[in-house]
PDB file of C-alpha atoms and ligand atoms in Angstrom:
ATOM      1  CA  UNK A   1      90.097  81.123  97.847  1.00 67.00           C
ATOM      2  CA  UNK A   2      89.534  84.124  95.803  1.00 89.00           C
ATOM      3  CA  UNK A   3      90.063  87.515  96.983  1.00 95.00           C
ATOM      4  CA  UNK A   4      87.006  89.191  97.616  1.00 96.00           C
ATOM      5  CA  UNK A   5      86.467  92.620  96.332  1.00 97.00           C
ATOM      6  CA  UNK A   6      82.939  93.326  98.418  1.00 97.00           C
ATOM      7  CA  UNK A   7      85.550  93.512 101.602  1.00 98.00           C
ATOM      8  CA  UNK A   8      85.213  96.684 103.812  1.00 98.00           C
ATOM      9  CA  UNK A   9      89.001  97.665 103.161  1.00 98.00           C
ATOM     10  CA  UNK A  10      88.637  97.061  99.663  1.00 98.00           C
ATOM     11  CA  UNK A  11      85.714  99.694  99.869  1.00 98.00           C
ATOM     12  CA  UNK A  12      87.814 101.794 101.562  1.00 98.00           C
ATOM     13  CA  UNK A  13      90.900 101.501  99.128  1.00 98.00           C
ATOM     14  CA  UNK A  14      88.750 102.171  96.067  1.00 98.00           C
ATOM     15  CA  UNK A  15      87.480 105.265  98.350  1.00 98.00           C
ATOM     16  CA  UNK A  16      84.050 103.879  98.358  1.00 98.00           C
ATOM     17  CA  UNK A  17      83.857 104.378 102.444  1.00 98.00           C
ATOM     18  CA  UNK A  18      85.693 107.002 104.390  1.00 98.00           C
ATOM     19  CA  UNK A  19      88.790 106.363 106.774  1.00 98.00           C
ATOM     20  CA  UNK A  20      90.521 107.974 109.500  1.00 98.00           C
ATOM     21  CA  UNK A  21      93.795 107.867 107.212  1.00 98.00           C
ATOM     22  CA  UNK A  22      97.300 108.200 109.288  1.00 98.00           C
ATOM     23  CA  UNK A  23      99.673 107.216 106.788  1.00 98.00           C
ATOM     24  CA  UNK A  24      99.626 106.514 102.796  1.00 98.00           C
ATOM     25  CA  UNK A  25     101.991 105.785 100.004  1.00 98.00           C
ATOM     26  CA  UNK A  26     102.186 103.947  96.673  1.00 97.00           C
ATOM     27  CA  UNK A  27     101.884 100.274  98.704  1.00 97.00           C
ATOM     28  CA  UNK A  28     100.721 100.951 101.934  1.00 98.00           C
ATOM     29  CA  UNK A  29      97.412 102.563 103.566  1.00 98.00           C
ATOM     30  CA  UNK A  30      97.049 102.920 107.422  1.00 98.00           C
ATOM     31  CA  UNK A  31      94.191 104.087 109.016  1.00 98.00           C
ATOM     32  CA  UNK A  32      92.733 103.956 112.667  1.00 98.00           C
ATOM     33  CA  UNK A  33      90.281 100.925 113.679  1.00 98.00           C
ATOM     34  CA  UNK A  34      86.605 101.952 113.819  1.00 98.00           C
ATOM     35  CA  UNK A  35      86.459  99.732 117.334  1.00 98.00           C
ATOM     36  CA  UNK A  36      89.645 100.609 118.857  1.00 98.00           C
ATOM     37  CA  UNK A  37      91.058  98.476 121.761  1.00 96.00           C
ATOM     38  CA  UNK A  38      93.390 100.363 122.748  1.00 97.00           C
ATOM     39  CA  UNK A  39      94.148 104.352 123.109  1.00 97.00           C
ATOM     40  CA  UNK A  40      96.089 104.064 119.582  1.00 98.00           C
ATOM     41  CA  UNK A  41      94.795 101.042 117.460  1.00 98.00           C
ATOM     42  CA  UNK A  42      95.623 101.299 113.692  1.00 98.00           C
ATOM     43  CA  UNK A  43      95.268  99.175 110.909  1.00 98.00           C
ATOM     44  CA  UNK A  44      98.104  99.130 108.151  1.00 98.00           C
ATOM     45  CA  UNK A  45      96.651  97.504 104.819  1.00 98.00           C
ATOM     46  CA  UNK A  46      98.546  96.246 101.311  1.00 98.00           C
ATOM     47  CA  UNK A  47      96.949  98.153  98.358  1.00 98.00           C
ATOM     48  CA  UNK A  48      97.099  94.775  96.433  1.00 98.00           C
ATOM     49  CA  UNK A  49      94.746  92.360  96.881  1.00 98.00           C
ATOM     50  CA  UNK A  50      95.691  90.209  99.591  1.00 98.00           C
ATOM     51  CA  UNK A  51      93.166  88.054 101.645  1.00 98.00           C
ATOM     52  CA  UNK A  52      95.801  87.069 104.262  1.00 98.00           C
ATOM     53  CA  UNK A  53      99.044  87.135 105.962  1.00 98.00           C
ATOM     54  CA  UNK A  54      99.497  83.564 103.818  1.00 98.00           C
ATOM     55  CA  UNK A  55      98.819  85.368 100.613  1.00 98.00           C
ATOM     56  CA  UNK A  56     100.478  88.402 101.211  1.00 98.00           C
ATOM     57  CA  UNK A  57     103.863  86.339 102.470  1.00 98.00           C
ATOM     58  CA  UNK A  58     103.434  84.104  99.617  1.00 98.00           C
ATOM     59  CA  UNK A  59     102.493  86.317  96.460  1.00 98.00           C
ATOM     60  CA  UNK A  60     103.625  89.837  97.120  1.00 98.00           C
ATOM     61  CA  UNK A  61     106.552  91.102  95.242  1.00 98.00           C
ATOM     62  CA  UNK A  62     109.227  91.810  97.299  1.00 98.00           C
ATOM     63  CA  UNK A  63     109.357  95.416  97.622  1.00 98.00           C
ATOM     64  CA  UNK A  64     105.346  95.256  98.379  1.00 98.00           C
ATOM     65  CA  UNK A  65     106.813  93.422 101.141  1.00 98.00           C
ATOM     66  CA  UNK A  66     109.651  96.002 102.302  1.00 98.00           C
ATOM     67  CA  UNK A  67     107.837  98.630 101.599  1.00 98.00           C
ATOM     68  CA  UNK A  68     105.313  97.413 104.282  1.00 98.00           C
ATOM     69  CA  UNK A  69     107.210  96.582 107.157  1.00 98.00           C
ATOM     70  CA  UNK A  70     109.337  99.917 106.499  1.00 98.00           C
ATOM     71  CA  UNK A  71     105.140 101.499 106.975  1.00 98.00           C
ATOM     72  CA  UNK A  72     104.110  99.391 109.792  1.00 98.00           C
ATOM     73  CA  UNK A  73     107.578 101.154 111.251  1.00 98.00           C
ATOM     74  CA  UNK A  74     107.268 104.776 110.396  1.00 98.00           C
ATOM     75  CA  UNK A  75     103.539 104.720 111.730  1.00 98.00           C
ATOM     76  CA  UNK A  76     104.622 103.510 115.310  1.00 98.00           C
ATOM     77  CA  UNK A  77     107.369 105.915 115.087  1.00 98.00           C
ATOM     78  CA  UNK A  78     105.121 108.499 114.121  1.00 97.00           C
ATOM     79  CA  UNK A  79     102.173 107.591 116.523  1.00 97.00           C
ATOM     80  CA  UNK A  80     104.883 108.036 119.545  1.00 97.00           C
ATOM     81  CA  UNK A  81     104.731 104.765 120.595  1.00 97.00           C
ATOM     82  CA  UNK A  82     108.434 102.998 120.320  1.00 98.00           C
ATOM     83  CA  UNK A  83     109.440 104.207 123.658  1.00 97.00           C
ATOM     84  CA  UNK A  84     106.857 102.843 125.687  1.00 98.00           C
ATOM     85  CA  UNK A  85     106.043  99.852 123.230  1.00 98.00           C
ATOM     86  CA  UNK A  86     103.583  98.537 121.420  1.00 98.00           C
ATOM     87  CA  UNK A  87     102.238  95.255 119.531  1.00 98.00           C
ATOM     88  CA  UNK A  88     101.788  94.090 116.161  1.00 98.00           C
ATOM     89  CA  UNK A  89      99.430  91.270 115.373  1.00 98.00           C
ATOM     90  CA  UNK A  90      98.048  90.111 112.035  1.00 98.00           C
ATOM     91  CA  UNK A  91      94.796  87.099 112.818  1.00 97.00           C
ATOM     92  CA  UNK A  92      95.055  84.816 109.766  1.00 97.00           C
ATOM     93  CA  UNK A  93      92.078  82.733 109.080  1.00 96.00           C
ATOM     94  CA  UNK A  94      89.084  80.935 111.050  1.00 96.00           C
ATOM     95  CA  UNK A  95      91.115  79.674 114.398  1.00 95.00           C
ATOM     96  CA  UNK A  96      92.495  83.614 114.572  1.00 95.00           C
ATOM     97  CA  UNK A  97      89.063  84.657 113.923  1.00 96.00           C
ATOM     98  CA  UNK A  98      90.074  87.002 111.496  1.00 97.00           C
ATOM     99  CA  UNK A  99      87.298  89.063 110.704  1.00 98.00           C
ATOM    100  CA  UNK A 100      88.007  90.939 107.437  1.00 98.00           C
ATOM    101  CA  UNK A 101      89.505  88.746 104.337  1.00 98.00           C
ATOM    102  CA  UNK A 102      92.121  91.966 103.262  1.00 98.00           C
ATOM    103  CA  UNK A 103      95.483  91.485 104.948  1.00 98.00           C
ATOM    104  CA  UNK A 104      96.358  93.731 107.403  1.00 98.00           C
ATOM    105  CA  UNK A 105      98.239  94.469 110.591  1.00 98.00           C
ATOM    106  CA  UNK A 106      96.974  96.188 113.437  1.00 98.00           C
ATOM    107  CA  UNK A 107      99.095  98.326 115.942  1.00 98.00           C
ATOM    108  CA  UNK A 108      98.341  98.377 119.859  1.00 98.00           C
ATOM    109  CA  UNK A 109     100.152 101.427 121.815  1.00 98.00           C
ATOM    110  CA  UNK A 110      99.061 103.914 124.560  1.00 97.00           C
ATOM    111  CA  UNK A 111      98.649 101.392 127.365  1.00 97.00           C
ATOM    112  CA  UNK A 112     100.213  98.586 128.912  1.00 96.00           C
ATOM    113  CA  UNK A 113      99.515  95.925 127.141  1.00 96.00           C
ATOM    114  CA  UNK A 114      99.409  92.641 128.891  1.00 93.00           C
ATOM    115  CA  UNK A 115      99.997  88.917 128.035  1.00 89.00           C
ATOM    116  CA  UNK A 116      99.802  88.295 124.087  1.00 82.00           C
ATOM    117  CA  UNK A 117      97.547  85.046 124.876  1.00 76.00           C
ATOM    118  CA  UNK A 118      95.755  84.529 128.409  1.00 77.00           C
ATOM    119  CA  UNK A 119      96.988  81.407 129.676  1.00 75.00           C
ATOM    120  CA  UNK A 120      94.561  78.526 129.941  1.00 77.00           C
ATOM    121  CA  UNK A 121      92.482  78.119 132.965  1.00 83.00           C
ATOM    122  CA  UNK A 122      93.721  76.113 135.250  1.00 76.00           C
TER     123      UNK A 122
HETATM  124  P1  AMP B 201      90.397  91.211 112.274  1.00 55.46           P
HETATM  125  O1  AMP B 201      89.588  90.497 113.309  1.00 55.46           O
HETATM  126  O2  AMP B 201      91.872  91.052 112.523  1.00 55.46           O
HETATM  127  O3  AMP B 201      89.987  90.847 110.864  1.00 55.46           O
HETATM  128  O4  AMP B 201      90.130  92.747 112.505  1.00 55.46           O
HETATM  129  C1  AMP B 201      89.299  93.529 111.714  1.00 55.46           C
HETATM  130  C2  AMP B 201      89.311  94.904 112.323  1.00 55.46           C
HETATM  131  O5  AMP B 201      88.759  95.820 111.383  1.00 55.46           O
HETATM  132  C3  AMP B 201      88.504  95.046 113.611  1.00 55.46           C
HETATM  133  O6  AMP B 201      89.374  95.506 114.654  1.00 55.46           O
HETATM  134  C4  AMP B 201      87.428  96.090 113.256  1.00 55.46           C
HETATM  135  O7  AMP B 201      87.121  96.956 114.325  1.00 55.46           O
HETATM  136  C5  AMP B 201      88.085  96.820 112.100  1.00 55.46           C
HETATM  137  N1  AMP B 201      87.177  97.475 111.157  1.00 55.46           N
HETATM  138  C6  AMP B 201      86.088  96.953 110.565  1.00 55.46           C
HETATM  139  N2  AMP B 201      85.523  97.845 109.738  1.00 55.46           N
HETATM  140  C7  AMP B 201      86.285  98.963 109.791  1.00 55.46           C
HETATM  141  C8  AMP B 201      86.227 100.246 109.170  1.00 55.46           C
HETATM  142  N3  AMP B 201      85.255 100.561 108.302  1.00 55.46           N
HETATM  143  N4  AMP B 201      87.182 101.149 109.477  1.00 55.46           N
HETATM  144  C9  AMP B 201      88.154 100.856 110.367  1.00 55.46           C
HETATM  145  N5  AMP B 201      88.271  99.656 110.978  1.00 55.46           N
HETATM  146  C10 AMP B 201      87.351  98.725 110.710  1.00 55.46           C
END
């Protein structure tokens, strides 16, 4: 599928829409989610144009790659939250009901987080 440039974080990486911006370099953009879920909720974003956690894995160069994780890192760090903890989770397509076709990872801190997946019902 073709990356889609109408996206809401492309808009916001060609600085078409405003961001609550937490971290930036040449790679990497983080900025806090407009619905957070949790007391610190941030989403860390590729520049390049990546639809997907498939794409990205697949296509980026290598340091695109580095460089990203080393981010996704330094904003945790930065946001206070290694000592308590905190989750990273990237949804990938229709069964993770990934909403916005721009690869990116959010960050969950400030709470106690509970079980990754609820267990089915019994
Ligand atoms: P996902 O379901 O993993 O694709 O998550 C998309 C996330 O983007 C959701 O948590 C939304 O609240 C968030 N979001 C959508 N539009 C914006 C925006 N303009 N600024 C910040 N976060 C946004």
């Amino acid at each position: 599928m073709a990356y889609d440039q109408s996206n809401i974080f492309a808009k916001i990486l060609r600085g078409e829409i405003p961001c609550d911006k937490v971290y930036e370099d040449e790679h990497v953009l983080a900025f806090r989610d407009i619905n957070p879920q949790t007391p610190t909720h941030v989403l860390v974003i590729p520049k390049g144009a990546y639809e997907s956690f498939d794409d990205f894995s697949s296509q980026a160069s290598a340091e695109e790659i580095a460089g990203f994780v080393r981010a996704a890192g330094q904003i945790a760090r930065e946001a206070g939250a290694v000592e308590a903890g905190y989750r990273i989770l990237a949804n990938n397509g229709p069964d993770a009901l990934q909403e916005v076709p721009h690869f990116h990872l959010h960050i969950f801190a400030g709470k106690p987080l509970g079980r990754m997946i609820k267990p089915p019902e019994k």
